[in-house]
Amino acid sequence: MNNFEYLQAADADQAINLRDKDINAQYLAGGTNLVDLWKYNLTHPAALIDINHIGINNTITENPDGGVRLGAAVRNADTAYHPLVEERYPLLSKAILAGASAQIRNMASNGGNLLQRTRCYYFYDDQVPCNKRIPGSGCPAKTGYNRIHAILGTSDSCIAVFPSDMCIALSALNARVNVIGLDGERSIDFADFHRLPGDAPELDNNLKTGELITSIDLPENGFKDHYSYLKLRDRHSYAFALVSVATALKLDGKLITEARIALGGVAHKPWRVAEAEDFLINKEANRENFSAAAELIVQGAKGYGDNDFKIALAKKAIVRNCMMALDPSSQQPGAQPSA
Amino acid sequence: MAKTILTVNGIRHELDLSPWVSLLDALRDRLLLTGTKKGCDHGQCGACTIICDDKRILSCLSLAVAKNGSEITTIEGLGDDDNLHPLQQAFIDHDAFQCGYCTPGQICSAVGMLKENRATTRDEVSELMSGNLCRCGANKGIIDAIMQVKDGGHYE
């Protein structure tokens, strides 16, 4: 644990400029992951730039295009319980409430949720090699204990998973991430925000150095009639997902007219497969078709020993969650499986 | 050092703190309010739960300097020996502890949860209390105690 300076930014420009002056400074919002990583000696900020008071990221508002904008500094709990989110994007609300604990959701910011680091045990142990922590040092997870690790999109250098629940719903909803940096503002498709490990697992996402997330935009369609979030884990609550699924469907009678299925706990980013979603269009919403889609989603999955079970678990979770999406009232507190 | 003003249990304190001091350490080591417990110090157990600006949060993952100007309630601010908070009495009534180490965090968390008013059923209460671990396994008594206060109607 190193000592650091504490700086408070008055606005976004000041935050970006403070960050630019010191390459080892980091932004502080909720701090729930950052302070923990600092305590574990995994990150060594020279300064923390408090971005909770910069004034542009503290609200949830309707956009002119019919969508909703979530301020990056709004807390996860305030987002999940916001009337616009509860009524129009219940999938997002349920996913947020399946993550962490009530206390952490009261602290954690929306922007910070996107920037969570993996909970891979080897990443968290600074006494062992890890390509994400020290590029080129190796990956003990591949041949070690890997019950929680990825089955999709892995590389020789990293099999870590991205831990967020909120982001699995944001992925299914086709959200966009608005950022500001020295080069100005830009907007990133959610699918392009996080990245697969490839040969640079030290990079979790495609933010440029010093860029600051200001808000997240949700498109108008919130799939509020047919949606479900399911989270399977080793404990009943307050544990990271082994597999989670966000499903959003649009139905015309029994026929599916639009389908979104995103998986968590299985890859370095929220996992979606366009081929599977396209397959479901104009098909009847039933177990058989959802099973066929599940096969397409986990196509190419690879187990590393302890996590082999995730392949079958993911398929079953997809089918179960798609069936639950037909009747969202069947969802249980904490995104538990329905009875 | 940064000047940090914290109002804790109604009393205003001006502290000179290093930026890396957690709110938990400031409460325990500077203000000697040792009711708030350090369990894991990593946001995994809930023993350090306090109420900050009307919300239950983890004091171990909060930097005290970033909470400058905040109003904080700890277990010491909820009641005293002669005038227990309804949740403190309910924890005694239901034998909702064995070693007692998680209890201040459990009670502060329950105060926050009741204020949030998001739980109706026992299952929902259980889910929204899952950030507070009890290694003694008194969870049944803990949820019983909270349900008594919640449904007993004498919670303010």
Short mmCIF file of C-alpha atoms in Angstrom, two decimals:
data_model
loop_
_atom_site.label_atom_id
_atom_site.label_comp_id
_atom_site.label_asym_id
_atom_site.label_seq_id
_atom_site.Cartn_x
_atom_site.Cartn_y
_atom_site.Cartn_z
CA MET A 1 0.00 0.00 0.00
CA ASN A 2 1.48 3.31 -1.08
CA ASN A 3 0.65 6.84 0.05
CA PHE A 4 -1.13 9.12 -2.42
CA GLU A 5 -2.35 12.67 -2.90
CA TYR A 6 -6.06 13.51 -2.88
CA LEU A 7 -7.30 16.06 -5.41
CA GLN A 8 -10.82 17.25 -5.99
CA ALA A 9 -11.81 18.21 -9.54
CA ALA A 10 -14.32 21.04 -9.94
CA ASP A 11 -15.28 20.11 -13.50
CA ALA A 12 -14.53 17.52 -16.18
CA ASP A 13 -11.84 19.62 -17.88
CA GLN A 14 -9.98 20.03 -14.62
CA ALA A 15 -10.22 16.30 -13.93
CA ILE A 16 -8.82 15.42 -17.37
CA ASN A 17 -6.01 17.96 -17.05
CA LEU A 18 -5.03 16.76 -13.56
CA ARG A 19 -4.93 13.23 -14.92
CA ASP A 20 -2.87 14.33 -17.91
CA LYS A 21 -0.28 15.99 -15.65
CA ASP A 22 0.34 12.80 -13.70
CA ILE A 23 0.26 9.49 -15.56
CA ASN A 24 0.01 7.67 -12.22
CA ALA A 25 -3.07 9.55 -11.02
CA GLN A 26 -6.43 7.79 -11.10
CA TYR A 27 -10.03 8.95 -11.00
CA LEU A 28 -11.97 8.23 -7.79
CA ALA A 29 -15.76 7.85 -7.86
CA GLY A 30 -17.26 5.22 -5.51
CA GLY A 31 -13.88 3.66 -4.83
CA THR A 32 -15.29 0.22 -4.03
CA ASN A 33 -12.93 -1.57 -6.42
CA LEU A 34 -10.11 0.97 -6.57
CA VAL A 35 -9.60 1.26 -2.79
CA ASP A 36 -9.68 -2.54 -2.50
CA LEU A 37 -7.08 -2.97 -5.27
CA TRP A 38 -4.89 -0.34 -3.59
CA LYS A 39 -5.16 -2.18 -0.25
CA TYR A 40 -4.08 -5.41 -1.96
CA ASN A 41 -1.05 -3.61 -3.41
CA LEU A 42 -2.33 -4.23 -6.95
CA THR A 43 -2.61 -0.59 -7.98
CA HIS A 44 -0.34 2.24 -6.90
CA PRO A 45 -1.96 5.62 -7.56
CA ALA A 46 0.26 8.66 -7.03
CA ALA A 47 -2.90 10.73 -6.70
CA LEU A 48 -6.64 10.16 -6.61
CA ILE A 49 -8.74 12.71 -8.48
CA ASP A 50 -12.20 12.86 -6.89
CA ILE A 51 -14.73 13.15 -9.74
CA ASN A 52 -17.86 13.08 -7.58
CA HIS A 53 -18.33 16.84 -7.75
CA ILE A 54 -17.75 17.68 -11.42
CA GLY A 55 -21.41 18.42 -12.04
CA ILE A 56 -22.07 16.72 -15.38
CA ASN A 57 -22.58 13.15 -14.35
CA ASN A 58 -24.95 13.15 -11.37
CA THR A 59 -28.40 12.71 -12.89
CA ILE A 60 -30.65 10.25 -14.75
CA THR A 61 -32.57 12.03 -17.50
CA GLU A 62 -34.64 11.32 -20.61
CA ASN A 63 -32.89 11.81 -23.95
CA PRO A 64 -34.58 13.52 -26.95
CA ASP A 65 -34.41 10.21 -28.89
CA GLY A 66 -36.73 8.57 -26.35
CA GLY A 67 -33.92 6.84 -24.47
CA VAL A 68 -32.48 7.52 -21.04
CA ARG A 69 -29.10 8.86 -19.97
CA LEU A 70 -27.48 7.45 -16.81
CA GLY A 71 -24.94 9.79 -15.22
CA ALA A 72 -21.61 8.05 -14.62
CA ALA A 73 -21.38 9.22 -10.99
CA VAL A 74 -24.92 8.12 -10.09
CA ARG A 75 -24.74 5.26 -7.63
CA ASN A 76 -25.71 1.73 -8.70
CA ALA A 77 -28.55 1.56 -6.12
CA ASP A 78 -29.94 4.97 -7.13
CA THR A 79 -29.89 3.75 -10.75
CA ALA A 80 -31.59 0.42 -10.05
CA TYR A 81 -34.35 2.12 -8.03
CA HIS A 82 -34.84 5.14 -10.31
CA PRO A 83 -38.42 5.25 -11.67
CA LEU A 84 -37.24 5.63 -15.29
CA VAL A 85 -35.05 2.55 -14.92
CA GLU A 86 -37.49 0.43 -12.90
CA GLU A 87 -40.37 1.13 -15.30
CA ARG A 88 -38.62 1.17 -18.67
CA TYR A 89 -35.45 -0.91 -18.16
CA PRO A 90 -36.39 -3.48 -15.49
CA LEU A 91 -33.75 -5.87 -16.90
CA LEU A 92 -31.07 -3.36 -15.93
CA SER A 93 -32.62 -2.82 -12.52
CA LYS A 94 -32.69 -6.58 -11.79
CA ALA A 95 -29.12 -7.08 -12.99
CA ILE A 96 -27.77 -4.25 -10.81
CA LEU A 97 -29.61 -5.63 -7.77
CA ALA A 98 -28.08 -9.07 -8.37
CA GLY A 99 -24.58 -7.63 -7.98
CA ALA A 100 -22.49 -6.99 -4.86
CA SER A 101 -24.29 -6.04 -1.62
CA ALA A 102 -26.72 -3.25 -0.75
CA GLN A 103 -23.91 -1.27 0.90
CA ILE A 104 -21.62 -1.57 -2.12
CA ARG A 105 -24.46 -0.67 -4.51
CA ASN A 106 -25.01 2.49 -2.41
CA MET A 107 -21.35 3.43 -2.98
CA ALA A 108 -20.41 2.16 -6.44
CA SER A 109 -20.82 4.48 -9.43
CA ASN A 110 -22.19 3.52 -12.84
CA GLY A 111 -18.95 4.50 -14.57
CA GLY A 112 -16.92 2.51 -12.06
CA ASN A 113 -19.06 -0.56 -12.60
CA LEU A 114 -17.84 -0.66 -16.23
CA LEU A 115 -14.23 -0.39 -15.06
CA GLN A 116 -14.20 -3.21 -12.51
CA ARG A 117 -11.15 -5.42 -12.68
CA THR A 118 -11.41 -9.20 -12.76
CA ARG A 119 -11.63 -11.19 -9.53
CA CYS A 120 -9.29 -13.91 -10.88
CA TYR A 121 -7.47 -15.28 -7.80
CA TYR A 122 -4.12 -15.11 -9.56
CA PHE A 123 -4.66 -11.49 -10.56
CA TYR A 124 -5.40 -10.72 -6.90
CA ASP A 125 -2.28 -12.49 -5.59
CA ASP A 126 0.75 -10.25 -6.13
CA GLN A 127 3.11 -13.11 -5.27
CA VAL A 128 2.36 -15.07 -8.47
CA PRO A 129 2.71 -14.27 -12.19
CA CYS A 130 -0.25 -12.76 -14.05
CA ASN A 131 -0.24 -11.35 -17.57
CA LYS A 132 -2.97 -8.89 -16.64
CA ARG A 133 -0.92 -7.52 -13.73
CA ILE A 134 2.57 -7.91 -15.16
CA PRO A 135 2.43 -8.33 -18.96
CA GLY A 136 4.55 -11.26 -20.13
CA SER A 137 4.87 -12.88 -16.69
CA GLY A 138 2.54 -15.82 -17.45
CA CYS A 139 -0.91 -17.14 -16.57
CA PRO A 140 -1.09 -19.66 -13.71
CA ALA A 141 -4.88 -19.90 -14.05
CA LYS A 142 -4.77 -21.97 -17.25
CA THR A 143 -3.19 -24.93 -15.47
CA GLY A 144 -4.14 -23.98 -11.92
CA TYR A 145 -7.44 -23.79 -10.06
CA ASN A 146 -9.83 -22.27 -12.56
CA ARG A 147 -13.36 -22.95 -11.37
CA ILE A 148 -14.42 -19.29 -11.88
CA HIS A 149 -12.62 -18.72 -15.16
CA ALA A 150 -13.65 -18.10 -18.77
CA ILE A 151 -14.84 -20.66 -21.30
CA LEU A 152 -15.31 -18.27 -24.24
CA GLY A 153 -13.03 -15.76 -25.94
CA THR A 154 -9.96 -16.80 -23.97
CA SER A 155 -6.38 -16.49 -25.18
CA ASP A 156 -3.09 -18.16 -24.35
CA SER A 157 -2.25 -15.21 -22.13
CA CYS A 158 -5.45 -14.84 -20.06
CA ILE A 159 -8.62 -16.72 -19.08
CA ALA A 160 -9.99 -14.14 -16.62
CA VAL A 161 -13.68 -13.14 -16.59
CA PHE A 162 -15.23 -9.70 -16.34
CA PRO A 163 -17.25 -9.65 -13.09
CA SER A 164 -20.08 -7.12 -13.61
CA ASP A 165 -23.79 -7.95 -13.58
CA MET A 166 -24.93 -4.45 -14.57
CA CYS A 167 -22.84 -4.61 -17.75
CA ILE A 168 -24.48 -7.85 -18.88
CA ALA A 169 -27.81 -6.02 -18.99
CA LEU A 170 -26.23 -2.91 -20.60
CA SER A 171 -24.80 -5.19 -23.27
CA ALA A 172 -28.19 -6.78 -23.98
CA LEU A 173 -29.81 -3.34 -24.14
CA ASN A 174 -27.28 -2.01 -26.71
CA ALA A 175 -26.22 0.85 -24.43
CA ARG A 176 -23.63 3.44 -25.47
CA VAL A 177 -20.86 4.83 -23.29
CA ASN A 178 -20.11 8.57 -23.47
CA VAL A 179 -16.58 9.63 -22.60
CA ILE A 180 -14.54 12.80 -22.54
CA GLY A 181 -10.80 13.16 -22.94
CA LEU A 182 -8.13 15.55 -24.10
CA ASP A 183 -9.32 15.00 -27.70
CA GLY A 184 -12.91 15.89 -26.79
CA GLU A 185 -16.02 13.78 -26.42
CA ARG A 186 -16.90 10.48 -28.09
CA SER A 187 -19.51 7.77 -27.77
CA ILE A 188 -18.67 4.05 -27.75
CA ASP A 189 -21.02 1.14 -28.58
CA PHE A 190 -21.27 -1.11 -25.55
CA ALA A 191 -20.07 -4.05 -27.66
CA ASP A 192 -16.85 -2.15 -28.40
CA PHE A 193 -16.23 -0.88 -24.87
CA HIS A 194 -14.78 -3.99 -23.24
CA ARG A 195 -12.27 -6.19 -25.05
CA LEU A 196 -11.11 -9.79 -25.21
CA PRO A 197 -7.72 -10.51 -23.67
CA GLY A 198 -5.84 -11.46 -26.86
CA ASP A 199 -2.15 -10.81 -26.31
CA ALA A 200 -2.77 -7.67 -24.20
CA PRO A 201 -4.85 -8.81 -21.20
CA GLU A 202 -3.60 -5.82 -19.20
CA LEU A 203 -6.19 -3.82 -21.15
CA ASP A 204 -9.76 -4.46 -19.95
CA ASN A 205 -11.40 -1.97 -22.29
CA ASN A 206 -10.84 0.43 -25.18
CA LEU A 207 -10.73 3.70 -23.22
CA LYS A 208 -7.78 5.89 -24.18
CA THR A 209 -5.41 6.98 -21.44
CA GLY A 210 -7.05 9.60 -19.25
CA GLU A 211 -10.50 9.35 -20.82
CA LEU A 212 -13.34 9.82 -18.34
CA ILE A 213 -16.77 8.17 -18.60
CA THR A 214 -19.47 10.85 -18.26
CA SER A 215 -22.67 8.90 -18.93
CA ILE A 216 -24.29 5.79 -20.37
CA ASP A 217 -27.13 6.09 -22.91
CA LEU A 218 -29.93 3.53 -23.11
CA PRO A 219 -31.90 3.26 -26.39
CA GLU A 220 -35.67 3.72 -26.26
CA ASN A 221 -36.51 0.00 -26.34
CA GLY A 222 -36.13 -1.33 -22.79
CA PHE A 223 -37.84 -4.73 -23.43
CA LYS A 224 -39.95 -4.18 -20.33
CA ASP A 225 -42.55 -6.84 -21.20
CA HIS A 226 -40.28 -9.84 -21.73
CA TYR A 227 -36.99 -9.85 -19.92
CA SER A 228 -35.15 -11.78 -17.23
CA TYR A 229 -31.81 -11.80 -15.44
CA LEU A 230 -30.54 -15.04 -13.92
CA LYS A 231 -27.39 -15.33 -11.83
CA LEU A 232 -25.91 -18.68 -10.77
CA ARG A 233 -23.20 -18.70 -8.11
CA ASP A 234 -21.70 -20.72 -5.29
CA ARG A 235 -23.50 -18.73 -2.57
CA HIS A 236 -27.16 -17.76 -2.46
CA SER A 237 -26.28 -14.05 -2.59
CA TYR A 238 -23.32 -11.67 -2.52
CA ALA A 239 -21.01 -13.68 -4.77
CA PHE A 240 -19.79 -13.24 -8.32
CA ALA A 241 -21.53 -15.15 -11.09
CA LEU A 242 -20.35 -18.55 -12.27
CA VAL A 243 -22.76 -17.95 -15.14
CA SER A 244 -25.31 -15.18 -15.55
CA VAL A 245 -27.74 -14.49 -18.38
CA ALA A 246 -29.61 -11.38 -19.46
CA THR A 247 -32.48 -12.08 -21.85
CA ALA A 248 -34.64 -9.46 -23.60
CA LEU A 249 -37.34 -10.53 -26.04
CA LYS A 250 -39.93 -8.85 -28.22
CA LEU A 251 -42.86 -11.09 -29.03
CA ASP A 252 -45.72 -11.05 -31.50
CA GLY A 253 -48.04 -13.64 -30.02
CA LYS A 254 -45.85 -16.72 -29.70
CA LEU A 255 -43.37 -15.53 -32.33
CA ILE A 256 -40.10 -13.86 -31.41
CA THR A 257 -39.54 -10.62 -33.33
CA GLU A 258 -36.40 -9.48 -31.51
CA ALA A 259 -34.02 -11.34 -29.18
CA ARG A 260 -31.06 -10.32 -27.07
CA ILE A 261 -29.11 -12.78 -24.94
CA ALA A 262 -25.96 -11.74 -23.07
CA LEU A 263 -23.86 -13.99 -20.84
CA GLY A 264 -21.80 -13.02 -17.80
CA GLY A 265 -19.19 -15.00 -15.89
CA VAL A 266 -17.95 -16.77 -18.99
CA ALA A 267 -15.63 -14.33 -20.79
CA HIS A 268 -13.43 -11.23 -20.55
CA LYS A 269 -16.45 -9.16 -21.64
CA PRO A 270 -20.25 -9.56 -21.79
CA TRP A 271 -20.80 -12.36 -24.34
CA ARG A 272 -23.34 -12.00 -27.16
CA VAL A 273 -23.65 -14.01 -30.36
CA ALA A 274 -25.52 -12.33 -33.23
CA GLU A 275 -26.02 -15.65 -35.04
CA ALA A 276 -28.00 -17.04 -32.09
CA GLU A 277 -30.16 -13.92 -31.75
CA ASP A 278 -30.86 -13.89 -35.49
CA PHE A 279 -31.77 -17.58 -35.40
CA LEU A 280 -34.60 -16.83 -32.94
CA ILE A 281 -36.28 -14.22 -35.14
CA ASN A 282 -39.68 -15.46 -36.38
CA LYS A 283 -39.32 -18.63 -34.33
CA GLU A 284 -41.77 -19.70 -31.67
CA ALA A 285 -40.72 -18.81 -28.12
CA ASN A 286 -40.24 -22.30 -26.71
CA ARG A 287 -37.68 -24.50 -25.00
CA GLU A 288 -36.61 -26.23 -28.19
CA ASN A 289 -35.71 -23.03 -30.01
CA PHE A 290 -34.02 -21.53 -26.96
CA SER A 291 -31.94 -24.72 -26.66
CA ALA A 292 -30.86 -24.39 -30.28
CA ALA A 293 -29.90 -20.75 -29.64
CA ALA A 294 -27.97 -21.80 -26.52
CA GLU A 295 -25.91 -24.24 -28.62
CA LEU A 296 -24.99 -21.38 -30.96
CA ILE A 297 -24.06 -19.07 -28.05
CA VAL A 298 -21.61 -21.48 -26.43
CA GLN A 299 -20.19 -22.67 -29.79
CA GLY A 300 -16.40 -22.92 -29.46
CA ALA A 301 -16.48 -22.93 -25.65
CA LYS A 302 -13.42 -24.45 -24.04
CA GLY A 303 -13.02 -25.63 -20.44
CA TYR A 304 -9.74 -25.58 -18.53
CA GLY A 305 -10.50 -28.41 -16.11
CA ASP A 306 -12.20 -27.03 -13.02
CA ASN A 307 -14.52 -24.83 -15.10
CA ASP A 308 -15.60 -27.49 -17.64
CA PHE A 309 -19.00 -27.58 -15.91
CA LYS A 310 -19.68 -24.01 -17.04
CA ILE A 311 -20.32 -25.12 -20.63
CA ALA A 312 -23.33 -27.25 -19.73
CA LEU A 313 -24.37 -24.79 -17.02
CA ALA A 314 -24.38 -21.88 -19.47
CA LYS A 315 -26.60 -23.74 -21.93
CA LYS A 316 -29.12 -24.67 -19.24
CA ALA A 317 -29.03 -21.16 -17.77
CA ILE A 318 -29.79 -19.64 -21.17
CA VAL A 319 -32.81 -21.88 -21.72
CA ARG A 320 -34.09 -21.36 -18.15
CA ASN A 321 -33.69 -17.61 -18.36
CA CYS A 322 -35.35 -17.31 -21.77
CA MET A 323 -38.33 -19.25 -20.43
CA MET A 324 -38.44 -16.93 -17.39
CA ALA A 325 -38.36 -13.91 -19.74
CA LEU A 326 -41.75 -15.02 -21.10
CA ASP A 327 -43.13 -14.35 -17.61
CA PRO A 328 -40.89 -11.78 -15.89
CA SER A 329 -42.95 -12.05 -12.69
CA SER A 330 -41.37 -15.49 -12.18
CA GLN A 331 -38.06 -13.84 -11.29
CA GLN A 332 -36.84 -14.25 -7.71
CA PRO A 333 -35.07 -11.74 -5.41
CA GLY A 334 -31.36 -11.60 -6.20
CA ALA A 335 -31.84 -13.13 -9.69
CA GLN A 336 -32.14 -16.62 -8.25
CA PRO A 337 -33.56 -19.41 -10.44
CA SER A 338 -37.37 -19.64 -10.30
CA ALA A 339 -38.84 -22.55 -8.38
CA MET B 1 -2.78 16.25 5.49
CA ALA B 2 -6.27 17.39 4.58
CA LYS B 3 -8.75 19.09 6.87
CA THR B 4 -11.84 16.91 7.03
CA ILE B 5 -15.08 17.82 8.75
CA LEU B 6 -17.25 14.91 9.81
CA THR B 7 -20.45 15.15 11.83
CA VAL B 8 -20.63 11.86 13.69
CA ASN B 9 -23.67 10.98 15.81
CA GLY B 10 -24.58 14.67 15.84
CA ILE B 11 -21.16 15.96 16.94
CA ARG B 12 -19.02 17.98 14.54
CA HIS B 13 -15.36 16.98 14.33
CA GLU B 14 -12.54 18.76 12.49
CA LEU B 15 -9.77 16.32 11.69
CA ASP B 16 -6.42 16.59 9.93
CA LEU B 17 -6.17 13.35 8.00
CA SER B 18 -3.82 11.76 5.51
CA PRO B 19 -5.68 11.05 2.25
CA TRP B 20 -5.26 7.30 2.59
CA VAL B 21 -7.02 7.02 5.97
CA SER B 22 -10.23 5.02 5.63
CA LEU B 23 -13.40 6.31 7.21
CA LEU B 24 -13.31 3.18 9.38
CA ASP B 25 -9.85 3.98 10.75
CA ALA B 26 -10.81 7.63 11.30
CA LEU B 27 -13.84 6.57 13.33
CA ARG B 28 -12.01 3.96 15.39
CA ASP B 29 -8.53 5.42 15.82
CA ARG B 30 -9.15 9.18 15.78
CA LEU B 31 -12.65 9.47 17.24
CA LEU B 32 -12.31 6.33 19.40
CA LEU B 33 -15.70 5.09 18.24
CA THR B 34 -14.75 1.42 18.33
CA GLY B 35 -18.29 0.10 17.97
CA THR B 36 -17.76 -0.01 14.22
CA LYS B 37 -15.75 -3.16 13.56
CA LYS B 38 -12.92 -3.99 11.19
CA GLY B 39 -13.59 -7.47 9.82
CA CYS B 40 -12.07 -8.15 6.43
CA ASP B 41 -11.16 -4.50 5.60
CA HIS B 42 -11.93 -5.37 1.95
CA GLY B 43 -15.67 -4.89 1.55
CA GLN B 44 -16.52 -8.56 1.88
CA CYS B 45 -18.05 -8.90 5.35
CA GLY B 46 -20.10 -5.80 6.24
CA ALA B 47 -18.80 -5.49 9.84
CA CYS B 48 -17.78 -1.87 9.17
CA THR B 49 -21.23 -0.76 7.92
CA ILE B 50 -22.22 2.77 9.01
CA ILE B 51 -24.85 5.25 7.87
CA CYS B 52 -23.38 8.12 5.84
CA ASP B 53 -25.72 10.86 4.61
CA ASP B 54 -28.70 8.56 5.21
CA LYS B 55 -27.22 5.60 3.33
CA ARG B 56 -25.61 2.43 4.64
CA ILE B 57 -22.09 2.15 3.27
CA LEU B 58 -18.86 0.30 4.04
CA SER B 59 -16.52 2.53 6.01
CA CYS B 60 -13.51 0.32 5.16
CA LEU B 61 -13.71 1.13 1.43
CA SER B 62 -14.43 4.83 1.99
CA LEU B 63 -11.65 7.38 2.19
CA ALA B 64 -12.39 9.76 5.06
CA VAL B 65 -11.21 12.85 3.11
CA ALA B 66 -13.72 12.08 0.36
CA LYS B 67 -16.51 12.15 2.96
CA ASN B 68 -15.70 15.71 4.05
CA GLY B 69 -18.93 17.45 5.17
CA SER B 70 -20.86 14.20 5.63
CA GLU B 71 -23.24 13.27 8.44
CA ILE B 72 -22.45 9.87 9.87
CA THR B 73 -24.28 7.59 12.28
CA THR B 74 -22.49 4.68 13.94
CA ILE B 75 -23.83 2.07 16.35
CA GLU B 76 -22.95 4.46 19.23
CA GLY B 77 -25.40 7.00 17.78
CA LEU B 78 -28.40 4.68 17.60
CA GLY B 79 -29.10 4.17 21.30
CA ASP B 80 -27.53 3.74 24.72
CA ASP B 81 -27.79 1.31 27.65
CA ASP B 82 -30.95 2.93 29.02
CA ASN B 83 -32.56 3.67 25.70
CA LEU B 84 -31.94 0.94 23.15
CA HIS B 85 -32.83 1.38 19.52
CA PRO B 86 -35.73 -0.96 18.61
CA LEU B 87 -33.33 -3.05 16.50
CA GLN B 88 -30.88 -3.37 19.40
CA GLN B 89 -33.73 -4.62 21.62
CA ALA B 90 -34.94 -6.97 18.88
CA PHE B 91 -31.45 -8.47 18.48
CA ILE B 92 -31.50 -9.26 22.23
CA ASP B 93 -35.05 -10.65 22.04
CA HIS B 94 -34.13 -13.00 19.20
CA ASP B 95 -30.63 -13.99 20.37
CA ALA B 96 -29.39 -12.58 17.07
CA PHE B 97 -25.68 -13.04 17.82
CA GLN B 98 -23.14 -15.31 19.38
CA CYS B 99 -19.75 -13.56 19.38
CA GLY B 100 -21.27 -10.17 18.55
CA TYR B 101 -18.51 -8.97 16.25
CA CYS B 102 -20.75 -8.51 13.20
CA THR B 103 -23.63 -7.06 15.26
CA PRO B 104 -22.93 -3.29 14.98
CA GLY B 105 -22.63 -3.67 11.21
CA GLN B 106 -25.75 -5.86 11.06
CA ILE B 107 -27.78 -3.30 13.01
CA CYS B 108 -26.53 -0.27 11.05
CA SER B 109 -27.19 -2.17 7.82
CA ALA B 110 -30.72 -3.06 8.99
CA VAL B 111 -31.38 0.60 9.89
CA GLY B 112 -30.34 1.55 6.36
CA MET B 113 -32.38 -1.23 4.80
CA LEU B 114 -35.56 -0.26 6.66
CA LYS B 115 -35.07 3.34 5.60
CA GLU B 116 -34.65 2.24 1.96
CA ASN B 117 -38.03 0.48 2.31
CA ARG B 118 -37.43 -1.90 -0.61
CA ALA B 119 -38.09 -5.22 1.09
CA THR B 120 -41.49 -6.71 1.86
CA THR B 121 -41.02 -10.44 2.29
CA ARG B 122 -38.60 -12.30 4.52
CA ASP B 123 -36.74 -13.50 1.40
CA GLU B 124 -36.34 -9.91 0.23
CA VAL B 125 -35.06 -8.81 3.65
CA SER B 126 -32.60 -11.70 3.60
CA GLU B 127 -31.40 -10.75 0.12
CA LEU B 128 -30.93 -7.09 1.05
CA MET B 129 -29.00 -8.06 4.20
CA SER B 130 -26.62 -10.40 2.34
CA GLY B 131 -23.74 -7.92 2.59
CA ASN B 132 -23.45 -8.65 6.32
CA LEU B 133 -21.90 -12.01 7.11
CA CYS B 134 -22.31 -13.77 10.46
CA ARG B 135 -19.68 -16.47 10.95
CA CYS B 136 -21.46 -17.71 14.08
CA GLY B 137 -24.48 -18.58 11.98
CA ALA B 138 -26.99 -16.40 13.85
CA ASN B 139 -28.59 -15.38 10.57
CA LYS B 140 -32.00 -16.80 11.41
CA GLY B 141 -32.16 -14.76 14.62
CA ILE B 142 -30.87 -11.68 12.78
CA ILE B 143 -33.61 -11.85 10.16
CA ASP B 144 -36.20 -12.65 12.87
CA ALA B 145 -35.12 -9.53 14.77
CA ILE B 146 -35.33 -7.33 11.71
CA MET B 147 -38.74 -8.74 10.77
CA GLN B 148 -40.01 -7.99 14.29
CA VAL B 149 -39.03 -4.34 13.96
CA LYS B 150 -40.14 -4.09 10.36
CA ASP B 151 -43.55 -5.63 10.91
CA GLY B 152 -43.94 -4.52 14.52
CA GLY B 153 -44.50 -1.00 13.27
CA HIS B 154 -42.50 0.74 15.98
CA TYR B 155 -39.62 1.65 13.75
CA GLU B 156 -39.29 5.38 13.18
#
